[in-house]
Amino acid sequence: ASGAYAGAKAAREKFALSLAQEVGERGIRVNVLSPGVTRTEGLVAPPAMVDLLVGQTPLGRLGESADVA
């Protein structure tokens, strides 16, 4: 599952790069947001897993919706 996730993430970033090169001449910007692990209703994980994820996060905590907004 992590390989598929990583591949999809890389594809999204390359797509954004290609799109930016295509439309940049017209003054259109393309951005990619990769917020990492974010606390949402969809995050269903045991506390030990959450601790592991937080330990791998440079921020040192789970992201919050406000961080992304």
mmJSON file of the N, C-alpha and C atoms, coordinates in Angstrom:
{"data_MODEL":{"atom_site":{
"group_PDB":["ATOM","ATOM","ATOM","ATOM","ATOM","ATOM","ATOM","ATOM","ATOM","ATOM","ATOM","ATOM","ATOM","ATOM","ATOM","ATOM","ATOM","ATOM","ATOM","ATOM","ATOM","ATOM","ATOM","ATOM","ATOM","ATOM","ATOM","ATOM","ATOM","ATOM","ATOM","ATOM","ATOM","ATOM","ATOM","ATOM","ATOM","ATOM","ATOM","ATOM","ATOM","ATOM","ATOM","ATOM","ATOM","ATOM","ATOM","ATOM","ATOM","ATOM","ATOM","ATOM","ATOM","ATOM","ATOM","ATOM","ATOM","ATOM","ATOM","ATOM","ATOM","ATOM","ATOM","ATOM","ATOM","ATOM","ATOM","ATOM","ATOM","ATOM","ATOM","ATOM","ATOM","ATOM","ATOM","ATOM","ATOM","ATOM","ATOM","ATOM","ATOM","ATOM","ATOM","ATOM","ATOM","ATOM","ATOM","ATOM","ATOM","ATOM","ATOM","ATOM","ATOM","ATOM","ATOM","ATOM","ATOM","ATOM","ATOM","ATOM","ATOM","ATOM","ATOM","ATOM","ATOM","ATOM","ATOM","ATOM","ATOM","ATOM","ATOM","ATOM","ATOM","ATOM","ATOM","ATOM","ATOM","ATOM","ATOM","ATOM","ATOM","ATOM","ATOM","ATOM","ATOM","ATOM","ATOM","ATOM","ATOM","ATOM","ATOM","ATOM","ATOM","ATOM","ATOM","ATOM","ATOM","ATOM","ATOM","ATOM","ATOM","ATOM","ATOM","ATOM","ATOM","ATOM","ATOM","ATOM","ATOM","ATOM","ATOM","ATOM","ATOM","ATOM","ATOM","ATOM","ATOM","ATOM","ATOM","ATOM","ATOM","ATOM","ATOM","ATOM","ATOM","ATOM","ATOM","ATOM","ATOM","ATOM","ATOM","ATOM","ATOM","ATOM","ATOM","ATOM","ATOM","ATOM","ATOM","ATOM","ATOM","ATOM","ATOM","ATOM","ATOM","ATOM","ATOM","ATOM","ATOM","ATOM","ATOM","ATOM","ATOM","ATOM","ATOM","ATOM","ATOM","ATOM","ATOM","ATOM","ATOM","ATOM","ATOM","ATOM","ATOM","ATOM","ATOM"],
"id":[1,2,3,4,5,6,7,8,9,10,11,12,13,14,15,16,17,18,19,20,21,22,23,24,25,26,27,28,29,30,31,32,33,34,35,36,37,38,39,40,41,42,43,44,45,46,47,48,49,50,51,52,53,54,55,56,57,58,59,60,61,62,63,64,65,66,67,68,69,70,71,72,73,74,75,76,77,78,79,80,81,82,83,84,85,86,87,88,89,90,91,92,93,94,95,96,97,98,99,100,101,102,103,104,105,106,107,108,109,110,111,112,113,114,115,116,117,118,119,120,121,122,123,124,125,126,127,128,129,130,131,132,133,134,135,136,137,138,139,140,141,142,143,144,145,146,147,148,149,150,151,152,153,154,155,156,157,158,159,160,161,162,163,164,165,166,167,168,169,170,171,172,173,174,175,176,177,178,179,180,181,182,183,184,185,186,187,188,189,190,191,192,193,194,195,196,197,198,199,200,201,202,203,204,205,206,207],
"type_symbol":["N","C","C","N","C","C","N","C","C","N","C","C","N","C","C","N","C","C","N","C","C","N","C","C","N","C","C","N","C","C","N","C","C","N","C","C","N","C","C","N","C","C","N","C","C","N","C","C","N","C","C","N","C","C","N","C","C","N","C","C","N","C","C","N","C","C","N","C","C","N","C","C","N","C","C","N","C","C","N","C","C","N","C","C","N","C","C","N","C","C","N","C","C","N","C","C","N","C","C","N","C","C","N","C","C","N","C","C","N","C","C","N","C","C","N","C","C","N","C","C","N","C","C","N","C","C","N","C","C","N","C","C","N","C","C","N","C","C","N","C","C","N","C","C","N","C","C","N","C","C","N","C","C","N","C","C","N","C","C","N","C","C","N","C","C","N","C","C","N","C","C","N","C","C","N","C","C","N","C","C","N","C","C","N","C","C","N","C","C","N","C","C","N","C","C","N","C","C","N","C","C","N","C","C","N","C","C"],
"label_atom_id":["N","CA","C","N","CA","C","N","CA","C","N","CA","C","N","CA","C","N","CA","C","N","CA","C","N","CA","C","N","CA","C","N","CA","C","N","CA","C","N","CA","C","N","CA","C","N","CA","C","N","CA","C","N","CA","C","N","CA","C","N","CA","C","N","CA","C","N","CA","C","N","CA","C","N","CA","C","N","CA","C","N","CA","C","N","CA","C","N","CA","C","N","CA","C","N","CA","C","N","CA","C","N","CA","C","N","CA","C","N","CA","C","N","CA","C","N","CA","C","N","CA","C","N","CA","C","N","CA","C","N","CA","C","N","CA","C","N","CA","C","N","CA","C","N","CA","C","N","CA","C","N","CA","C","N","CA","C","N","CA","C","N","CA","C","N","CA","C","N","CA","C","N","CA","C","N","CA","C","N","CA","C","N","CA","C","N","CA","C","N","CA","C","N","CA","C","N","CA","C","N","CA","C","N","CA","C","N","CA","C","N","CA","C","N","CA","C","N","CA","C","N","CA","C","N","CA","C","N","CA","C","N","CA","C","N","CA","C","N","CA","C"],
"label_alt_id":[null,null,null,null,null,null,null,null,null,null,null,null,null,null,null,null,null,null,null,null,null,null,null,null,null,null,null,null,null,null,null,null,null,null,null,null,null,null,null,null,null,null,null,null,null,null,null,null,null,null,null,null,null,null,null,null,null,null,null,null,null,null,null,null,null,null,null,null,null,null,null,null,null,null,null,null,null,null,null,null,null,null,null,null,null,null,null,null,null,null,null,null,null,null,null,null,null,null,null,null,null,null,null,null,null,null,null,null,null,null,null,null,null,null,null,null,null,null,null,null,null,null,null,null,null,null,null,null,null,null,null,null,null,null,null,null,null,null,null,null,null,null,null,null,null,null,null,null,null,null,null,null,null,null,null,null,null,null,null,null,null,null,null,null,null,null,null,null,null,null,null,null,null,null,null,null,null,null,null,null,null,null,null,null,null,null,null,null,null,null,null,null,null,null,null,null,null,null,null,null,null,null,null,null,null,null,null],
"label_comp_id":["ALA","ALA","ALA","SER","SER","SER","GLY","GLY","GLY","ALA","ALA","ALA","TYR","TYR","TYR","ALA","ALA","ALA","GLY","GLY","GLY","ALA","ALA","ALA","LYS","LYS","LYS","ALA","ALA","ALA","ALA","ALA","ALA","ARG","ARG","ARG","GLU","GLU","GLU","LYS","LYS","LYS","PHE","PHE","PHE","ALA","ALA","ALA","LEU","LEU","LEU","SER","SER","SER","LEU","LEU","LEU","ALA","ALA","ALA","GLN","GLN","GLN","GLU","GLU","GLU","VAL","VAL","VAL","GLY","GLY","GLY","GLU","GLU","GLU","ARG","ARG","ARG","GLY","GLY","GLY","ILE","ILE","ILE","ARG","ARG","ARG","VAL","VAL","VAL","ASN","ASN","ASN","VAL","VAL","VAL","LEU","LEU","LEU","SER","SER","SER","PRO","PRO","PRO","GLY","GLY","GLY","VAL","VAL","VAL","THR","THR","THR","ARG","ARG","ARG","THR","THR","THR","GLU","GLU","GLU","GLY","GLY","GLY","LEU","LEU","LEU","VAL","VAL","VAL","ALA","ALA","ALA","PRO","PRO","PRO","PRO","PRO","PRO","ALA","ALA","ALA","MET","MET","MET","VAL","VAL","VAL","ASP","ASP","ASP","LEU","LEU","LEU","LEU","LEU","LEU","VAL","VAL","VAL","GLY","GLY","GLY","GLN","GLN","GLN","THR","THR","THR","PRO","PRO","PRO","LEU","LEU","LEU","GLY","GLY","GLY","ARG","ARG","ARG","LEU","LEU","LEU","GLY","GLY","GLY","GLU","GLU","GLU","SER","SER","SER","ALA","ALA","ALA","ASP","ASP","ASP","VAL","VAL","VAL","ALA","ALA","ALA"],
"label_asym_id":["A","A","A","A","A","A","A","A","A","A","A","A","A","A","A","A","A","A","A","A","A","A","A","A","A","A","A","A","A","A","A","A","A","A","A","A","A","A","A","A","A","A","A","A","A","A","A","A","A","A","A","A","A","A","A","A","A","A","A","A","A","A","A","A","A","A","A","A","A","A","A","A","A","A","A","A","A","A","A","A","A","A","A","A","A","A","A","A","A","A","A","A","A","A","A","A","A","A","A","A","A","A","A","A","A","A","A","A","A","A","A","A","A","A","A","A","A","A","A","A","A","A","A","A","A","A","A","A","A","A","A","A","A","A","A","A","A","A","A","A","A","A","A","A","A","A","A","A","A","A","A","A","A","A","A","A","A","A","A","A","A","A","A","A","A","A","A","A","A","A","A","A","A","A","A","A","A","A","A","A","A","A","A","A","A","A","A","A","A","A","A","A","A","A","A","A","A","A","A","A","A","A","A","A","A","A","A"],
"label_entity_id":["1","1","1","1","1","1","1","1","1","1","1","1","1","1","1","1","1","1","1","1","1","1","1","1","1","1","1","1","1","1","1","1","1","1","1","1","1","1","1","1","1","1","1","1","1","1","1","1","1","1","1","1","1","1","1","1","1","1","1","1","1","1","1","1","1","1","1","1","1","1","1","1","1","1","1","1","1","1","1","1","1","1","1","1","1","1","1","1","1","1","1","1","1","1","1","1","1","1","1","1","1","1","1","1","1","1","1","1","1","1","1","1","1","1","1","1","1","1","1","1","1","1","1","1","1","1","1","1","1","1","1","1","1","1","1","1","1","1","1","1","1","1","1","1","1","1","1","1","1","1","1","1","1","1","1","1","1","1","1","1","1","1","1","1","1","1","1","1","1","1","1","1","1","1","1","1","1","1","1","1","1","1","1","1","1","1","1","1","1","1","1","1","1","1","1","1","1","1","1","1","1","1","1","1","1","1","1"],
"label_seq_id":[1,1,1,2,2,2,3,3,3,4,4,4,5,5,5,6,6,6,7,7,7,8,8,8,9,9,9,10,10,10,11,11,11,12,12,12,13,13,13,14,14,14,15,15,15,16,16,16,17,17,17,18,18,18,19,19,19,20,20,20,21,21,21,22,22,22,23,23,23,24,24,24,25,25,25,26,26,26,27,27,27,28,28,28,29,29,29,30,30,30,31,31,31,32,32,32,33,33,33,34,34,34,35,35,35,36,36,36,37,37,37,38,38,38,39,39,39,40,40,40,41,41,41,42,42,42,43,43,43,44,44,44,45,45,45,46,46,46,47,47,47,48,48,48,49,49,49,50,50,50,51,51,51,52,52,52,53,53,53,54,54,54,55,55,55,56,56,56,57,57,57,58,58,58,59,59,59,60,60,60,61,61,61,62,62,62,63,63,63,64,64,64,65,65,65,66,66,66,67,67,67,68,68,68,69,69,69],
"pdbx_PDB_ins_code":[null,null,null,null,null,null,null,null,null,null,null,null,null,null,null,null,null,null,null,null,null,null,null,null,null,null,null,null,null,null,null,null,null,null,null,null,null,null,null,null,null,null,null,null,null,null,null,null,null,null,null,null,null,null,null,null,null,null,null,null,null,null,null,null,null,null,null,null,null,null,null,null,null,null,null,null,null,null,null,null,null,null,null,null,null,null,null,null,null,null,null,null,null,null,null,null,null,null,null,null,null,null,null,null,null,null,null,null,null,null,null,null,null,null,null,null,null,null,null,null,null,null,null,null,null,null,null,null,null,null,null,null,null,null,null,null,null,null,null,null,null,null,null,null,null,null,null,null,null,null,null,null,null,null,null,null,null,null,null,null,null,null,null,null,null,null,null,null,null,null,null,null,null,null,null,null,null,null,null,null,null,null,null,null,null,null,null,null,null,null,null,null,null,null,null,null,null,null,null,null,null,null,null,null,null,null,null],
"Cartn_x":[0.826,0.0,0.866,1.986,2.803,3.471,3.776,4.351,3.371,2.117,1.081,0.873,0.884,0.723,1.872,3.092,4.264,4.245,3.851,3.775,2.735,1.59,0.534,0.964,1.664,2.146,3.177,4.088,5.097,4.458,3.462,2.773,2.066,1.454,0.757,1.745,2.917,3.911,4.461,4.701,5.193,4.124,2.861,1.774,1.715,1.833,1.798,2.965,4.145,5.306,5.057,4.553,4.267,3.223,2.178,1.119,1.657,2.508,3.095,3.934,4.678,5.487,4.602,3.462,2.561,1.807,1.34,0.497,1.228,2.466,3.219,3.431,3.576,3.773,2.594,1.435,0.228,0.007,1.012,0.912,0.084,-0.145,-0.925,0.023,-0.211,0.618,-0.031,0.795,0.333,1.06,0.303,0.875,0.443,1.263,0.942,1.061,0.056,0.06,0.198,1.23,1.456,1.57,0.437,0.456,0.944,1.086,1.47,0.273,0.535,-0.541,-1.318,-2.61,-3.469,-4.59,-4.863,-5.936,-7.288,-7.977,-9.306,-10.188,-11.475,-12.387,-11.98,-11.325,-10.902,-9.656,-8.962,-7.761,-8.19,-8.226,-8.608,-7.391,-6.727,-5.513,-5.373,-4.833,-4.59,-3.547,-3.599,-2.657,-1.187,-0.803,0.594,0.967,0.044,0.293,0.384,-0.486,-0.435,0.908,1.363,2.667,3.792,3.722,4.729,4.713,3.525,3.393,3.923,3.584,4.067,5.588,6.164,7.614,8.324,7.613,8.198,7.882,7.246,6.812,7.746,8.334,9.228,8.568,7.269,6.535,6.443,6.55,6.48,5.072,4.089,2.684,1.884,0.659,-0.225,-0.624,-0.823,-1.332,-2.802,-3.266,-4.665,-5.271,-6.586,-7.274,-6.889,-6.75,-6.399,-5.018,-4.115,-2.782,-2.888,-3.82,-3.973,-4.768,-5.764,-6.628,-5.834],
"Cartn_y":[-1.202,0.0,1.261,1.24,2.45,2.737,1.688,1.891,2.575,2.151,2.776,4.228,4.483,5.85,6.743,6.234,7.013,7.274,6.27,6.438,7.469,7.431,8.403,9.811,9.943,11.255,11.808,10.963,11.392,11.778,11.004,11.313,12.659,12.941,14.223,15.379,15.233,16.301,16.509,15.422,15.537,16.132,15.762,16.335,17.846,18.27,19.703,20.421,19.815,20.406,20.558,19.512,19.567,20.622,20.674,21.658,23.071,23.28,24.602,25.044,24.12,24.454,24.805,24.153,24.378,25.698,26.042,27.238,28.421,28.222,29.294,30.5,30.265,31.382,32.347,31.847,32.686,33.308,33.194,33.791,32.975,31.718,30.849,30.052,30.081,29.347,28.008,27.026,25.701,25.348,24.982,24.626,23.224,22.566,21.253,21.352,20.86,20.859,19.426,19.158,17.828,17.981,18.028,18.353,17.255,16.043,14.959,14.461,13.777,13.183,14.286,14.332,15.376,14.749,15.321,14.829,15.174,14.149,14.309,13.185,13.247,12.166,10.865,10.962,9.788,9.106,9.76,9.168,8.234,6.968,5.955,5.068,5.271,4.515,4.374,3.251,3.095,4.112,4.462,5.466,5.16,3.896,3.551,3.92,3.725,4.087,5.605,6.318,7.783,8.265,7.669,8.046,7.799,6.677,6.364,7.409,7.774,8.774,10.129,10.513,11.79,11.779,10.643,10.531,10.681,10.445,10.572,11.919,12.797,14.083,15.19,15.96,17.042,18.041,18.234,19.184,18.699,17.372,16.828,16.67,16.795,16.63,16.335,15.88,15.712,17.083,17.177,18.415,18.589,19.793,20.111,20.696,20.64,21.169,22.626,23.393,24.817,24.985,24.03,24.106,24.059,23.273,23.082,24.231,24.695,25.77,27.045],
"Cartn_z":[0.0,0.0,0.0,0.737,0.793,-0.547,-1.323,-2.649,-3.585,-3.519,-4.357,-3.941,-2.641,-2.14,-2.611,-2.472,-2.881,-4.386,-5.159,-6.608,-7.011,-6.347,-6.65,-6.282,-5.165,-4.725,-5.716,-6.163,-7.127,-8.456,-8.87,-10.127,-10.041,-8.901,-8.722,-8.827,-8.213,-8.254,-9.667,-10.391,-11.767,-12.682,-12.455,-13.241,-13.025,-11.765,-11.469,-12.136,-12.134,-12.79,-14.291,-14.912,-16.353,-16.665,-15.844,-16.057,-15.886,-14.874,-14.638,-15.827,-16.413,-17.58,-18.769,-18.857,-19.984,-19.878,-18.685,-18.55,-17.929,-17.492,-16.855,-17.743,-19.038,-19.973,-19.967,-19.544,-19.511,-18.135,-17.257,-15.929,-14.952,-15.268,-14.39,-13.511,-12.226,-11.286,-10.955,-10.7,-10.292,-9.002,-7.987,-6.694,-6.304,-5.52,-4.973,-3.46,-2.78,-1.328,-0.842,-0.058,0.517,2.023,2.694,4.116,5.045,4.584,5.484,6.266,7.364,8.152,8.857,8.6,9.14,9.961,11.115,11.972,11.325,10.876,10.293,10.799,10.46,10.825,10.143,9.005,8.261,8.815,9.726,10.324,11.444,11.123,12.107,12.32,13.443,13.731,15.238,15.671,17.111,17.583,18.865,19.4,19.097,19.118,18.828,17.395,16.47,15.075,14.924,15.611,15.568,16.119,17.216,17.783,16.782,16.068,15.053,13.938,13.482,12.417,12.872,14.087,14.626,14.719,15.101,15.197,13.865,12.766,11.43,10.785,11.527,11.005,11.48,10.569,10.986,11.937,11.776,12.607,14.055,14.257,15.609,16.139,15.263,15.648,14.385,14.567,13.419,12.899,11.608,11.042,11.415,11.376,11.643,10.375,10.273,9.095,8.847,9.902,9.77,9.135,9.349,8.74,7.223,6.724,5.278,4.676,5.412,4.906,4.799],
"occupancy":[1.0,1.0,1.0,1.0,1.0,1.0,1.0,1.0,1.0,1.0,1.0,1.0,1.0,1.0,1.0,1.0,1.0,1.0,1.0,1.0,1.0,1.0,1.0,1.0,1.0,1.0,1.0,1.0,1.0,1.0,1.0,1.0,1.0,1.0,1.0,1.0,1.0,1.0,1.0,1.0,1.0,1.0,1.0,1.0,1.0,1.0,1.0,1.0,1.0,1.0,1.0,1.0,1.0,1.0,1.0,1.0,1.0,1.0,1.0,1.0,1.0,1.0,1.0,1.0,1.0,1.0,1.0,1.0,1.0,1.0,1.0,1.0,1.0,1.0,1.0,1.0,1.0,1.0,1.0,1.0,1.0,1.0,1.0,1.0,1.0,1.0,1.0,1.0,1.0,1.0,1.0,1.0,1.0,1.0,1.0,1.0,1.0,1.0,1.0,1.0,1.0,1.0,1.0,1.0,1.0,1.0,1.0,1.0,1.0,1.0,1.0,1.0,1.0,1.0,1.0,1.0,1.0,1.0,1.0,1.0,1.0,1.0,1.0,1.0,1.0,1.0,1.0,1.0,1.0,1.0,1.0,1.0,1.0,1.0,1.0,1.0,1.0,1.0,1.0,1.0,1.0,1.0,1.0,1.0,1.0,1.0,1.0,1.0,1.0,1.0,1.0,1.0,1.0,1.0,1.0,1.0,1.0,1.0,1.0,1.0,1.0,1.0,1.0,1.0,1.0,1.0,1.0,1.0,1.0,1.0,1.0,1.0,1.0,1.0,1.0,1.0,1.0,1.0,1.0,1.0,1.0,1.0,1.0,1.0,1.0,1.0,1.0,1.0,1.0,1.0,1.0,1.0,1.0,1.0,1.0,1.0,1.0,1.0,1.0,1.0,1.0,1.0,1.0,1.0,1.0,1.0,1.0],
"B_iso_or_equiv":[0.0,0.0,0.0,0.0,0.0,0.0,0.0,0.0,0.0,0.0,0.0,0.0,0.0,0.0,0.0,0.0,0.0,0.0,0.0,0.0,0.0,0.0,0.0,0.0,0.0,0.0,0.0,0.0,0.0,0.0,0.0,0.0,0.0,0.0,0.0,0.0,0.0,0.0,0.0,0.0,0.0,0.0,0.0,0.0,0.0,0.0,0.0,0.0,0.0,0.0,0.0,0.0,0.0,0.0,0.0,0.0,0.0,0.0,0.0,0.0,0.0,0.0,0.0,0.0,0.0,0.0,0.0,0.0,0.0,0.0,0.0,0.0,0.0,0.0,0.0,0.0,0.0,0.0,0.0,0.0,0.0,0.0,0.0,0.0,0.0,0.0,0.0,0.0,0.0,0.0,0.0,0.0,0.0,0.0,0.0,0.0,0.0,0.0,0.0,0.0,0.0,0.0,0.0,0.0,0.0,0.0,0.0,0.0,0.0,0.0,0.0,0.0,0.0,0.0,0.0,0.0,0.0,0.0,0.0,0.0,0.0,0.0,0.0,0.0,0.0,0.0,0.0,0.0,0.0,0.0,0.0,0.0,0.0,0.0,0.0,0.0,0.0,0.0,0.0,0.0,0.0,0.0,0.0,0.0,0.0,0.0,0.0,0.0,0.0,0.0,0.0,0.0,0.0,0.0,0.0,0.0,0.0,0.0,0.0,0.0,0.0,0.0,0.0,0.0,0.0,0.0,0.0,0.0,0.0,0.0,0.0,0.0,0.0,0.0,0.0,0.0,0.0,0.0,0.0,0.0,0.0,0.0,0.0,0.0,0.0,0.0,0.0,0.0,0.0,0.0,0.0,0.0,0.0,0.0,0.0,0.0,0.0,0.0,0.0,0.0,0.0,0.0,0.0,0.0,0.0,0.0,0.0],
"pdbx_formal_charge":[null,null,null,null,null,null,null,null,null,null,null,null,null,null,null,null,null,null,null,null,null,null,null,null,null,null,null,null,null,null,null,null,null,null,null,null,null,null,null,null,null,null,null,null,null,null,null,null,null,null,null,null,null,null,null,null,null,null,null,null,null,null,null,null,null,null,null,null,null,null,null,null,null,null,null,null,null,null,null,null,null,null,null,null,null,null,null,null,null,null,null,null,null,null,null,null,null,null,null,null,null,null,null,null,null,null,null,null,null,null,null,null,null,null,null,null,null,null,null,null,null,null,null,null,null,null,null,null,null,null,null,null,null,null,null,null,null,null,null,null,null,null,null,null,null,null,null,null,null,null,null,null,null,null,null,null,null,null,null,null,null,null,null,null,null,null,null,null,null,null,null,null,null,null,null,null,null,null,null,null,null,null,null,null,null,null,null,null,null,null,null,null,null,null,null,null,null,null,null,null,null,null,null,null,null,null,null],
"auth_seq_id":[1,1,1,2,2,2,3,3,3,4,4,4,5,5,5,6,6,6,7,7,7,8,8,8,9,9,9,10,10,10,11,11,11,12,12,12,13,13,13,14,14,14,15,15,15,16,16,16,17,17,17,18,18,18,19,19,19,20,20,20,21,21,21,22,22,22,23,23,23,24,24,24,25,25,25,26,26,26,27,27,27,28,28,28,29,29,29,30,30,30,31,31,31,32,32,32,33,33,33,34,34,34,35,35,35,36,36,36,37,37,37,38,38,38,39,39,39,40,40,40,41,41,41,42,42,42,43,43,43,44,44,44,45,45,45,46,46,46,47,47,47,48,48,48,49,49,49,50,50,50,51,51,51,52,52,52,53,53,53,54,54,54,55,55,55,56,56,56,57,57,57,58,58,58,59,59,59,60,60,60,61,61,61,62,62,62,63,63,63,64,64,64,65,65,65,66,66,66,67,67,67,68,68,68,69,69,69],
"auth_comp_id":["ALA","ALA","ALA","SER","SER","SER","GLY","GLY","GLY","ALA","ALA","ALA","TYR","TYR","TYR","ALA","ALA","ALA","GLY","GLY","GLY","ALA","ALA","ALA","LYS","LYS","LYS","ALA","ALA","ALA","ALA","ALA","ALA","ARG","ARG","ARG","GLU","GLU","GLU","LYS","LYS","LYS","PHE","PHE","PHE","ALA","ALA","ALA","LEU","LEU","LEU","SER","SER","SER","LEU","LEU","LEU","ALA","ALA","ALA","GLN","GLN","GLN","GLU","GLU","GLU","VAL","VAL","VAL","GLY","GLY","GLY","GLU","GLU","GLU","ARG","ARG","ARG","GLY","GLY","GLY","ILE","ILE","ILE","ARG","ARG","ARG","VAL","VAL","VAL","ASN","ASN","ASN","VAL","VAL","VAL","LEU","LEU","LEU","SER","SER","SER","PRO","PRO","PRO","GLY","GLY","GLY","VAL","VAL","VAL","THR","THR","THR","ARG","ARG","ARG","THR","THR","THR","GLU","GLU","GLU","GLY","GLY","GLY","LEU","LEU","LEU","VAL","VAL","VAL","ALA","ALA","ALA","PRO","PRO","PRO","PRO","PRO","PRO","ALA","ALA","ALA","MET","MET","MET","VAL","VAL","VAL","ASP","ASP","ASP","LEU","LEU","LEU","LEU","LEU","LEU","VAL","VAL","VAL","GLY","GLY","GLY","GLN","GLN","GLN","THR","THR","THR","PRO","PRO","PRO","LEU","LEU","LEU","GLY","GLY","GLY","ARG","ARG","ARG","LEU","LEU","LEU","GLY","GLY","GLY","GLU","GLU","GLU","SER","SER","SER","ALA","ALA","ALA","ASP","ASP","ASP","VAL","VAL","VAL","ALA","ALA","ALA"],
"auth_asym_id":["A","A","A","A","A","A","A","A","A","A","A","A","A","A","A","A","A","A","A","A","A","A","A","A","A","A","A","A","A","A","A","A","A","A","A","A","A","A","A","A","A","A","A","A","A","A","A","A","A","A","A","A","A","A","A","A","A","A","A","A","A","A","A","A","A","A","A","A","A","A","A","A","A","A","A","A","A","A","A","A","A","A","A","A","A","A","A","A","A","A","A","A","A","A","A","A","A","A","A","A","A","A","A","A","A","A","A","A","A","A","A","A","A","A","A","A","A","A","A","A","A","A","A","A","A","A","A","A","A","A","A","A","A","A","A","A","A","A","A","A","A","A","A","A","A","A","A","A","A","A","A","A","A","A","A","A","A","A","A","A","A","A","A","A","A","A","A","A","A","A","A","A","A","A","A","A","A","A","A","A","A","A","A","A","A","A","A","A","A","A","A","A","A","A","A","A","A","A","A","A","A","A","A","A","A","A","A"],
"auth_atom_id":["N","CA","C","N","CA","C","N","CA","C","N","CA","C","N","CA","C","N","CA","C","N","CA","C","N","CA","C","N","CA","C","N","CA","C","N","CA","C","N","CA","C","N","CA","C","N","CA","C","N","CA","C","N","CA","C","N","CA","C","N","CA","C","N","CA","C","N","CA","C","N","CA","C","N","CA","C","N","CA","C","N","CA","C","N","CA","C","N","CA","C","N","CA","C","N","CA","C","N","CA","C","N","CA","C","N","CA","C","N","CA","C","N","CA","C","N","CA","C","N","CA","C","N","CA","C","N","CA","C","N","CA","C","N","CA","C","N","CA","C","N","CA","C","N","CA","C","N","CA","C","N","CA","C","N","CA","C","N","CA","C","N","CA","C","N","CA","C","N","CA","C","N","CA","C","N","CA","C","N","CA","C","N","CA","C","N","CA","C","N","CA","C","N","CA","C","N","CA","C","N","CA","C","N","CA","C","N","CA","C","N","CA","C","N","CA","C","N","CA","C","N","CA","C","N","CA","C","N","CA","C","N","CA","C","N","CA","C","N","CA","C"],
"pdbx_PDB_model_num":[1,1,1,1,1,1,1,1,1,1,1,1,1,1,1,1,1,1,1,1,1,1,1,1,1,1,1,1,1,1,1,1,1,1,1,1,1,1,1,1,1,1,1,1,1,1,1,1,1,1,1,1,1,1,1,1,1,1,1,1,1,1,1,1,1,1,1,1,1,1,1,1,1,1,1,1,1,1,1,1,1,1,1,1,1,1,1,1,1,1,1,1,1,1,1,1,1,1,1,1,1,1,1,1,1,1,1,1,1,1,1,1,1,1,1,1,1,1,1,1,1,1,1,1,1,1,1,1,1,1,1,1,1,1,1,1,1,1,1,1,1,1,1,1,1,1,1,1,1,1,1,1,1,1,1,1,1,1,1,1,1,1,1,1,1,1,1,1,1,1,1,1,1,1,1,1,1,1,1,1,1,1,1,1,1,1,1,1,1,1,1,1,1,1,1,1,1,1,1,1,1,1,1,1,1,1,1]
}}}
